[in-house]
Coordinates of C-alpha atoms in Angstrom, one line a residue:
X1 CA 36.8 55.7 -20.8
X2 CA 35.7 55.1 -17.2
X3 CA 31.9 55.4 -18.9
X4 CA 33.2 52.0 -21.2
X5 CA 34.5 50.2 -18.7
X6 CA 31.2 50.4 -16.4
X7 CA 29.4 49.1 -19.8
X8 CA 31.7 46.4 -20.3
X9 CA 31.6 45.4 -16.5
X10 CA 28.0 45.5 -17.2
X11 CA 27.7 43.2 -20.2
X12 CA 30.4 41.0 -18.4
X13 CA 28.0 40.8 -15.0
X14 CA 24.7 39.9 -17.9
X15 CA 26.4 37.2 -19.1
X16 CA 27.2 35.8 -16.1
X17 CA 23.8 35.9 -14.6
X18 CA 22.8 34.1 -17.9
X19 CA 25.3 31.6 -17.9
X20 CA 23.9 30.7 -14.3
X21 CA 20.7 30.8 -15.2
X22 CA 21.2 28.2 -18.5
X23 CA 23.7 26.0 -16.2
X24 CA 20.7 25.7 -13.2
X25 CA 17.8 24.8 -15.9
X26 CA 19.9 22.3 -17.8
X27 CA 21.0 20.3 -14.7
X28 CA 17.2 20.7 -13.6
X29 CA 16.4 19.0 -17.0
X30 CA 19.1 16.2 -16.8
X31 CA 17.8 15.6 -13.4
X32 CA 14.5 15.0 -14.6
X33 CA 16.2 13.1 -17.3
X34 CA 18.2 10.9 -15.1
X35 CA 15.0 10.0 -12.6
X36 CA 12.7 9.2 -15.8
X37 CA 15.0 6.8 -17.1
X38 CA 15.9 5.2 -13.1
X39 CA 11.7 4.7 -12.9
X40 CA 11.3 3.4 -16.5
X41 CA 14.2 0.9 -15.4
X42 CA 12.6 -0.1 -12.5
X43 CA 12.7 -4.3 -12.2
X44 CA 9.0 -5.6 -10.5
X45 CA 9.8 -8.9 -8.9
X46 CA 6.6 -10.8 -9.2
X47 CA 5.4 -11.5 -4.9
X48 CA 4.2 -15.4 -4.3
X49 CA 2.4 -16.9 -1.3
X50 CA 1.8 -20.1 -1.6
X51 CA -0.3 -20.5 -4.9
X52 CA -0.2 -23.2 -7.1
X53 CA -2.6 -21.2 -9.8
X54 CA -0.3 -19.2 -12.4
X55 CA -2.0 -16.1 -13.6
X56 CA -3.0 -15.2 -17.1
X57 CA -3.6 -11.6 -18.0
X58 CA -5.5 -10.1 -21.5
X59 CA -4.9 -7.4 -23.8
X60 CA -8.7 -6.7 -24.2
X61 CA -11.7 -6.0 -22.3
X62 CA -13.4 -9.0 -24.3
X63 CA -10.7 -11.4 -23.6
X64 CA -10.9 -10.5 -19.7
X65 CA -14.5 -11.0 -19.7
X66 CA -14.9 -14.0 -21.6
X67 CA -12.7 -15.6 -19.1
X68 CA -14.5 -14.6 -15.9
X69 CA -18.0 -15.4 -17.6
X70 CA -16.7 -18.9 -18.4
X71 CA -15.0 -19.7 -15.3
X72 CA -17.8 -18.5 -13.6
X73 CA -20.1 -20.7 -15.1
X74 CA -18.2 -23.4 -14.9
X75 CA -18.6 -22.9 -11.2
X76 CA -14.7 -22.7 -11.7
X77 CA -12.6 -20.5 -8.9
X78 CA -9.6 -21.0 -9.7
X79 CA -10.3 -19.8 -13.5
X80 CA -11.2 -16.5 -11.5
X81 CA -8.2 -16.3 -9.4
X82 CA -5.8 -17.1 -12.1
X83 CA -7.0 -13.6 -13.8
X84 CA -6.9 -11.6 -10.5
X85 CA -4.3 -10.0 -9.3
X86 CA -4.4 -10.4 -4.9
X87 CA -1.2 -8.7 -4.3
X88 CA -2.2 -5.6 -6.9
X89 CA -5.3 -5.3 -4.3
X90 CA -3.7 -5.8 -1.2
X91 CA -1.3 -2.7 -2.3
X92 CA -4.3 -1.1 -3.1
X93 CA -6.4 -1.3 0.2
X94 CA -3.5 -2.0 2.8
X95 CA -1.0 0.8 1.2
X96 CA -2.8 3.0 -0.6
X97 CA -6.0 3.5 1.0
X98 CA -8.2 2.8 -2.0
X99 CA -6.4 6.1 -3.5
X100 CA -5.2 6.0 -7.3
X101 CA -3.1 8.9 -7.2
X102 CA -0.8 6.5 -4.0
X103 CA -1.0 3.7 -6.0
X104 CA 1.6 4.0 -8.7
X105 CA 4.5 4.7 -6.6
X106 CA 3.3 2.2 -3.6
X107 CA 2.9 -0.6 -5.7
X108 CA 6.6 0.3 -7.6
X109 CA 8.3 0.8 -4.2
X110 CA 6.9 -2.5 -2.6
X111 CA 7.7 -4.4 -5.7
X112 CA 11.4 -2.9 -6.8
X113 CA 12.3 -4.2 -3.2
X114 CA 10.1 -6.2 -1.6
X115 CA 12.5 -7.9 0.9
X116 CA 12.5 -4.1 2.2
X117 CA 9.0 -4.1 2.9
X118 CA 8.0 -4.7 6.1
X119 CA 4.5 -6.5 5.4
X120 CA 5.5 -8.9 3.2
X121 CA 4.4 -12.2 5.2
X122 CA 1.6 -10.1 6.3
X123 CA 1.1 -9.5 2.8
X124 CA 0.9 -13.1 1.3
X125 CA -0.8 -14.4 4.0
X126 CA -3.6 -12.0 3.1
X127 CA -3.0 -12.9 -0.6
X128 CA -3.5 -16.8 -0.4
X129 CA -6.5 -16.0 2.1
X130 CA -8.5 -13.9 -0.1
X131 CA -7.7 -16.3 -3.1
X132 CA -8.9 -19.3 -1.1
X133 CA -12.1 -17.7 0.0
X134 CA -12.9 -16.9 -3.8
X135 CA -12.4 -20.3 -5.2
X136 CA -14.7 -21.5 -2.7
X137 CA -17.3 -19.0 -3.1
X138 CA -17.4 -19.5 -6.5
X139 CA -17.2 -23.2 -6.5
X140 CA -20.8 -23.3 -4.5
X141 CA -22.7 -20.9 -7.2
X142 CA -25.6 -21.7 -8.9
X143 CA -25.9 -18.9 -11.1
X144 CA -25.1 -18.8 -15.4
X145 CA -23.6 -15.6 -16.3
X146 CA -24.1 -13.7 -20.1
X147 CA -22.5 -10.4 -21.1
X148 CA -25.1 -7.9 -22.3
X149 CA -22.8 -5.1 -23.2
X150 CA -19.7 -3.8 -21.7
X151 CA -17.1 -0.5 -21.5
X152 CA -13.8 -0.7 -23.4
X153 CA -10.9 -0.4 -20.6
X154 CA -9.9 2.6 -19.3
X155 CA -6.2 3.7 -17.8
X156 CA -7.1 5.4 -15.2
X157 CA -2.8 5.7 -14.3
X158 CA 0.2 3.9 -14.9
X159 CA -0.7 0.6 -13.4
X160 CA -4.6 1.0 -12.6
X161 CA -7.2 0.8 -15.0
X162 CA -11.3 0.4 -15.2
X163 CA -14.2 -0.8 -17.2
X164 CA -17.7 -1.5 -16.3
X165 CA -19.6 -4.4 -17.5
X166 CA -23.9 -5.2 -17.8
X167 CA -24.1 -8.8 -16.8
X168 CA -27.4 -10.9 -16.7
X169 CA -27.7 -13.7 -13.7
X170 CA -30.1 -16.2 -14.3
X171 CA -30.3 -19.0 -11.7
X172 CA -33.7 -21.3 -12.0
X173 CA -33.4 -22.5 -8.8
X174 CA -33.2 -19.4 -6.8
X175 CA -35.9 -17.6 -9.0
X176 CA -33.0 -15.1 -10.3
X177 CA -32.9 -13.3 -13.4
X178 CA -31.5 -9.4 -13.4
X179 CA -28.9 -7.4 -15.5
X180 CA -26.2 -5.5 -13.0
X181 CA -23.4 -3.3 -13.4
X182 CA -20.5 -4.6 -12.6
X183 CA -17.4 -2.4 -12.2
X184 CA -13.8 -4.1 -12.6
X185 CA -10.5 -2.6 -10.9
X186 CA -8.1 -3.6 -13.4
X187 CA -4.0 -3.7 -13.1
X188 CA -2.2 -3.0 -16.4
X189 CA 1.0 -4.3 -16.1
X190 CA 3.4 -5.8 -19.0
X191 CA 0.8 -5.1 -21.8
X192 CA -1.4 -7.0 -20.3
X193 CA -4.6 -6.6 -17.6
X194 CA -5.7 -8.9 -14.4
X195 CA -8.8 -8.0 -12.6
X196 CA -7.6 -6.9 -8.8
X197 CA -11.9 -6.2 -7.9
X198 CA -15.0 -6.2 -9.1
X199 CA -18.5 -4.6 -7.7
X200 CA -21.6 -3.6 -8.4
X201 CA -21.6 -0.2 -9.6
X202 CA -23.9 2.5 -10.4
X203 CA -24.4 3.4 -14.4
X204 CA -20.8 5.6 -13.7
X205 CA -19.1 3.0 -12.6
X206 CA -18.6 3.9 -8.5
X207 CA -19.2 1.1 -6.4
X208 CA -22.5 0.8 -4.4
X209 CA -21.6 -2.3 -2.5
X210 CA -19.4 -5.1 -2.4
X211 CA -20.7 -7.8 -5.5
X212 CA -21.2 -10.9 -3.4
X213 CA -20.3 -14.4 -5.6
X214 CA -22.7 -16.4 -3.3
X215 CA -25.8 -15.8 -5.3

């Protein structure tokens, strides 16, 4: 008898070590649930400062391009600026150190609250600058652009993607004509891409030095 009692204690002490067990693993699970869903809901709030050009992002590698070719040789700046992306690359540099795997969550946590964030004048100052110095730099070219062949993009994480492109310049006046790499730092945001940098690059794609537009 006492032998079927320690049995039943037994069984009874089994199944509530189980029970524990299942209870801990499926709040674990609805946690990771719950936090999925809160970062899936997260609202961006688009950051201005100052700019009077409205962006306009592409689903393709071939509609990104073809933009920045034409406003390029069009001598046209603000046709560059309006697919770039200055805040994207401020977050990038300023916040994340150049580090994809910080990006992501830096450029969620600035954007979900950015009255909370500390930088923020700091921030669009920095924007507006960096636009201004682009439109002028690219408004006293003398260079003609033409794809040669190019990379289909590449998410590289949630929000940061790549391609690389093979550009000829051709300028008469300067005695230029050479095929580069360029590499483009893309962010992917709302189906769509805007170009936050682009460099020279090596055949990889890794950036050898900062692509001057003063050619």
């Amino acid at each position: 008898m006492k032998k079927k009692k320690l049995l039943i204690n037994i069984g009874l002490v089994i199944i509530l070590i189980v029970c524990m067990s299942a209870s801990v693993v499926l709040a674990k699970k609805d946690k990771q649930r719950r936090d999925k869903e809160a970062k899936e809901n997260i609202t961006l709030t688009d950051i201005g400062y100052e700019t009077e050009i409205g962006q306009v992002g592409y689903d393709t590698a071939s509609g990104i391009l073809g933009a920045f070719i034409q406003a390029y040789n069009e001598h046209d700046g603000s046709g560059v600026a309006a697919i770039m992306d200055q805040v994207g690359l401020y977050i990038y540099v300023e916040e994340s150190d150049g580090d994809e795997t910080k990006f992501d969550d830096k450029y969620e946590e600035i954007l979900s609250s950015p009255s909370d964030y500390g930088d923020l004048i700091l921030m669009q100052h920095s924007a507006k600058s960096q636009e201004d110095a682009l439109i002028n730099s690219i408004s006293e070219t003398n260079v003609t652009l033409e794809l040669v062949e190019n990379t289909e993009i590449h998410d590289v994480t949630k929000y940061l993607s790549k391609m690389t492109a093979k550009i000829r310049t051709v300028s008469i006046d300067d005695g230029i004509d050479q095929v580069d790499t360029l590499g483009f730092l893309l962010l992917h945001r709302d189906q769509s891409y805007y170009i936050m940098d682009y460099y020279l690059a090596d055949e990889n794609g890794n950036k050898i030095e900062n692509v001057s537009t003063e050619k």
